[in-house]
Amino acid sequence: MAKLKEVGAMKDKSVFHQVTEHDHEKVVFCHDKDTGLKAIIAIHSTVLGPALGGARMWSYASEAEALEDVLRLSRGMTYKAAISGLNLGGGKAVIIGDAKKDKSEALLRKFGRFVKNMNGCYITAEDVGTTPKDMEYIRMETEHVSGLPEAMGGSGDPSPVTAYGTYMGMKAAAKKAFGSDSLAGMKIAVQGVGHVGGYLVELLSKENAEIYIADIYEDRLREVSKKYKAKVVGMEEVYDLDVDIYSPCGLGGTINANTIDRLKCRVIAGCANNQLREEHVHGPALVKKGIAYAPDFLINAGGLINVYSELRGYNRDSAYAQTERIYGYTLDVFELAEKEGLHSQQAAVKMAENRIERIGKVRSTF
């Protein structure tokens, strides 16, 4: 009962209100005393196909925070798949715990049992705090997993493809804001240089951008800074930099009432999920400030495209070719936003929902 009160206290919303607010189809709470597993699997939509989304392992401050995160992330996966032209629905899982201390083979395999019990409506994959090796353990209990190591016939680490899609979206946003998609000489601040952020820095370095990096892990900062000659700045300092592009590549919500006034960039394009703390407040605020925002669920779709390719028989060249289309999709979003007076996130959601509605009607015909 205490846990339910904690969840309900968040924004005065009950668990069921949160689940139905964005029309989620199903939310499963997973608990196992023996392994210490505490996880939540959220299925937002299966209209276009089975819900595919990674399993994130994170030390959430509360169970309410974990629920909010998985609901927002799974909704984003629905739109990500739809706008990318994939025959997938949207889902996500969060495992509550410290990935460096609490992860074990038994815990992951027990999570795999919960995935198995969902009978194929949810396919899991790698995410923050999980690895291709972890997917091996999950695969021991269920076939409904992707992002397996290449040695097992899988697609391996999706991070390089996610970074490439983000790079394509960034170039499209630069085209919108500056009239050219060249990033040479551009001052770009990348907040979060983990797996995806690190690969993005590599791509930006090859294009001779001037790169600033911030991260909570100092060892990772030193490694990336030395390798790509990027300048290290603080996690808060990054919002005050006089740069052309801000690229949030860590956790979500960094574009909010506190940071928007501080930003001096003309483009925001990063791989983090749910970058806008409140879509219908901060999306319009970016338009008012003249900042071109590349919708996160669109430009970070490369990882999803990569694991989707694995389900059909993996071909890396094909995955990269499909990911490259993010450039054109991003320009389409800006065009629709300008035409209909929408902010870019709103336009991207509209494009995704239009496809879901159209295909839903096709599939309702017997």
PDB file of C-alpha atoms in Angstrom, residues 66-168:
ATOM      1  CA  ALA A  66      10.578   4.512 -12.540  1.00  0.00           C
ATOM      2  CA  LEU A  67       6.941   4.263 -13.592  1.00  0.00           C
ATOM      3  CA  GLU A  68       6.925   7.762 -15.055  1.00  0.00           C
ATOM      4  CA  ASP A  69      10.113   6.999 -16.991  1.00  0.00           C
ATOM      5  CA  VAL A  70       8.912   3.711 -18.476  1.00  0.00           C
ATOM      6  CA  LEU A  71       5.587   5.244 -19.528  1.00  0.00           C
ATOM      7  CA  ARG A  72       7.254   8.190 -21.260  1.00  0.00           C
ATOM      8  CA  LEU A  73       9.899   5.978 -22.882  1.00  0.00           C
ATOM      9  CA  SER A  74       7.413   3.402 -24.201  1.00  0.00           C
ATOM     10  CA  ARG A  75       5.241   6.135 -25.719  1.00  0.00           C
ATOM     11  CA  GLY A  76       8.330   7.525 -27.420  1.00  0.00           C
ATOM     12  CA  MET A  77       9.110   4.073 -28.841  1.00  0.00           C
ATOM     13  CA  THR A  78       5.674   3.932 -30.476  1.00  0.00           C
ATOM     14  CA  TYR A  79       6.305   7.218 -32.256  1.00  0.00           C
ATOM     15  CA  LYS A  80       9.904   6.288 -33.030  1.00  0.00           C
ATOM     16  CA  ALA A  81       8.866   3.119 -34.840  1.00  0.00           C
ATOM     17  CA  ALA A  82       5.946   4.782 -36.607  1.00  0.00           C
ATOM     18  CA  ILE A  83       7.789   7.807 -37.973  1.00  0.00           C
ATOM     19  CA  SER A  84      10.703   5.583 -39.094  1.00  0.00           C
ATOM     20  CA  GLY A  85       8.398   3.394 -41.179  1.00  0.00           C
ATOM     21  CA  LEU A  86       8.903   0.266 -39.064  1.00  0.00           C
ATOM     22  CA  ASN A  87       6.246  -2.383 -38.486  1.00  0.00           C
ATOM     23  CA  LEU A  88       6.670  -2.252 -34.721  1.00  0.00           C
ATOM     24  CA  GLY A  89       4.744  -1.000 -31.756  1.00  0.00           C
ATOM     25  CA  GLY A  90       6.168   0.787 -28.749  1.00  0.00           C
ATOM     26  CA  GLY A  91       7.242  -0.697 -25.448  1.00  0.00           C
ATOM     27  CA  LYS A  92       9.949  -0.314 -22.835  1.00  0.00           C
ATOM     28  CA  ALA A  93      11.163  -1.907 -19.636  1.00  0.00           C
ATOM     29  CA  VAL A  94      12.970  -0.497 -16.629  1.00  0.00           C
ATOM     30  CA  ILE A  95      14.840  -2.613 -14.104  1.00  0.00           C
ATOM     31  CA  ILE A  96      15.231  -0.779 -10.814  1.00  0.00           C
ATOM     32  CA  GLY A  97      18.784  -1.083  -9.496  1.00  0.00           C
ATOM     33  CA  ASP A  98      22.414  -0.140  -9.910  1.00  0.00           C
ATOM     34  CA  ALA A  99      23.706  -1.834 -13.069  1.00  0.00           C
ATOM     35  CA  LYS A 100      27.237  -1.872 -11.661  1.00  0.00           C
ATOM     36  CA  LYS A 101      26.271  -3.580  -8.392  1.00  0.00           C
ATOM     37  CA  ASP A 102      22.881  -5.258  -8.613  1.00  0.00           C
ATOM     38  CA  LYS A 103      23.001  -6.969 -11.992  1.00  0.00           C
ATOM     39  CA  SER A 104      23.364 -10.756 -12.082  1.00  0.00           C
ATOM     40  CA  GLU A 105      22.746 -13.647 -14.443  1.00  0.00           C
ATOM     41  CA  ALA A 106      19.877 -14.852 -12.261  1.00  0.00           C
ATOM     42  CA  LEU A 107      18.202 -11.429 -12.177  1.00  0.00           C
ATOM     43  CA  LEU A 108      18.422 -11.038 -15.954  1.00  0.00           C
ATOM     44  CA  ARG A 109      17.151 -14.539 -16.606  1.00  0.00           C
ATOM     45  CA  LYS A 110      14.224 -13.986 -14.256  1.00  0.00           C
ATOM     46  CA  PHE A 111      13.441 -10.798 -16.181  1.00  0.00           C
ATOM     47  CA  GLY A 112      13.571 -12.951 -19.315  1.00  0.00           C
ATOM     48  CA  ARG A 113      10.879 -15.189 -17.815  1.00  0.00           C
ATOM     49  CA  PHE A 114       8.592 -12.203 -17.397  1.00  0.00           C
ATOM     50  CA  VAL A 115       9.242 -11.213 -21.024  1.00  0.00           C
ATOM     51  CA  LYS A 116       8.450 -14.777 -22.110  1.00  0.00           C
ATOM     52  CA  ASN A 117       5.138 -14.643 -20.270  1.00  0.00           C
ATOM     53  CA  MET A 118       4.054 -11.695 -22.412  1.00  0.00           C
ATOM     54  CA  ASN A 119       3.740 -14.102 -25.355  1.00  0.00           C
ATOM     55  CA  GLY A 120       5.500 -12.021 -27.974  1.00  0.00           C
ATOM     56  CA  CYS A 121       3.663  -8.714 -27.537  1.00  0.00           C
ATOM     57  CA  TYR A 122       6.923  -7.280 -26.118  1.00  0.00           C
ATOM     58  CA  ILE A 123      10.445  -7.760 -27.479  1.00  0.00           C
ATOM     59  CA  THR A 124      13.251  -6.521 -25.274  1.00  0.00           C
ATOM     60  CA  ALA A 125      16.706  -5.203 -26.203  1.00  0.00           C
ATOM     61  CA  GLU A 126      19.704  -3.336 -24.825  1.00  0.00           C
ATOM     62  CA  ASP A 127      19.385   0.113 -23.270  1.00  0.00           C
ATOM     63  CA  VAL A 128      21.077   2.282 -20.644  1.00  0.00           C
ATOM     64  CA  GLY A 129      22.627  -0.017 -18.060  1.00  0.00           C
ATOM     65  CA  THR A 130      22.347  -3.196 -20.131  1.00  0.00           C
ATOM     66  CA  THR A 131      24.635  -4.797 -22.713  1.00  0.00           C
ATOM     67  CA  PRO A 132      24.595  -7.384 -25.522  1.00  0.00           C
ATOM     68  CA  LYS A 133      25.977  -9.866 -22.964  1.00  0.00           C
ATOM     69  CA  ASP A 134      22.934  -9.225 -20.779  1.00  0.00           C
ATOM     70  CA  MET A 135      20.741 -10.003 -23.773  1.00  0.00           C
ATOM     71  CA  GLU A 136      22.453 -13.401 -23.945  1.00  0.00           C
ATOM     72  CA  TYR A 137      21.239 -14.205 -20.443  1.00  0.00           C
ATOM     73  CA  ILE A 138      17.714 -13.019 -21.252  1.00  0.00           C
ATOM     74  CA  ARG A 139      17.780 -15.114 -24.441  1.00  0.00           C
ATOM     75  CA  MET A 140      18.298 -18.223 -22.300  1.00  0.00           C
ATOM     76  CA  GLU A 141      14.710 -17.775 -21.079  1.00  0.00           C
ATOM     77  CA  THR A 142      12.897 -16.221 -24.048  1.00  0.00           C
ATOM     78  CA  GLU A 143      13.198 -15.841 -27.799  1.00  0.00           C
ATOM     79  CA  HIS A 144      11.620 -12.387 -27.601  1.00  0.00           C
ATOM     80  CA  VAL A 145      14.893 -10.479 -27.390  1.00  0.00           C
ATOM     81  CA  SER A 146      17.030  -8.614 -29.926  1.00  0.00           C
ATOM     82  CA  GLY A 147      20.339  -6.808 -29.850  1.00  0.00           C
ATOM     83  CA  LEU A 148      22.206 -10.075 -29.351  1.00  0.00           C
ATOM     84  CA  PRO A 149      25.984 -10.309 -29.859  1.00  0.00           C
ATOM     85  CA  GLU A 150      27.125 -10.714 -33.460  1.00  0.00           C
ATOM     86  CA  ALA A 151      28.631 -14.101 -32.560  1.00  0.00           C
ATOM     87  CA  MET A 152      25.080 -15.310 -31.923  1.00  0.00           C
ATOM     88  CA  GLY A 153      23.831 -13.965 -35.243  1.00  0.00           C
ATOM     89  CA  GLY A 154      22.599 -10.724 -33.736  1.00  0.00           C
ATOM     90  CA  SER A 155      23.278  -7.090 -34.528  1.00  0.00           C
ATOM     91  CA  GLY A 156      25.549  -6.448 -31.554  1.00  0.00           C
ATOM     92  CA  ASP A 157      25.920  -3.011 -30.027  1.00  0.00           C
ATOM     93  CA  PRO A 158      23.324  -0.630 -31.574  1.00  0.00           C
ATOM     94  CA  SER A 159      25.132   2.463 -30.289  1.00  0.00           C
ATOM     95  CA  PRO A 160      27.061   3.276 -33.504  1.00  0.00           C
ATOM     96  CA  VAL A 161      23.845   3.187 -35.537  1.00  0.00           C
ATOM     97  CA  THR A 162      21.976   5.298 -32.975  1.00  0.00           C
ATOM     98  CA  ALA A 163      24.807   7.829 -33.125  1.00  0.00           C
ATOM     99  CA  TYR A 164      24.702   7.863 -36.924  1.00  0.00           C
ATOM    100  CA  GLY A 165      20.971   8.611 -36.936  1.00  0.00           C
ATOM    101  CA  THR A 166      21.498  11.405 -34.410  1.00  0.00           C
ATOM    102  CA  TYR A 167      24.255  12.789 -36.618  1.00  0.00           C
ATOM    103  CA  MET A 168      21.930  12.717 -39.640  1.00  0.00           C
TER     104      MET A 168
END
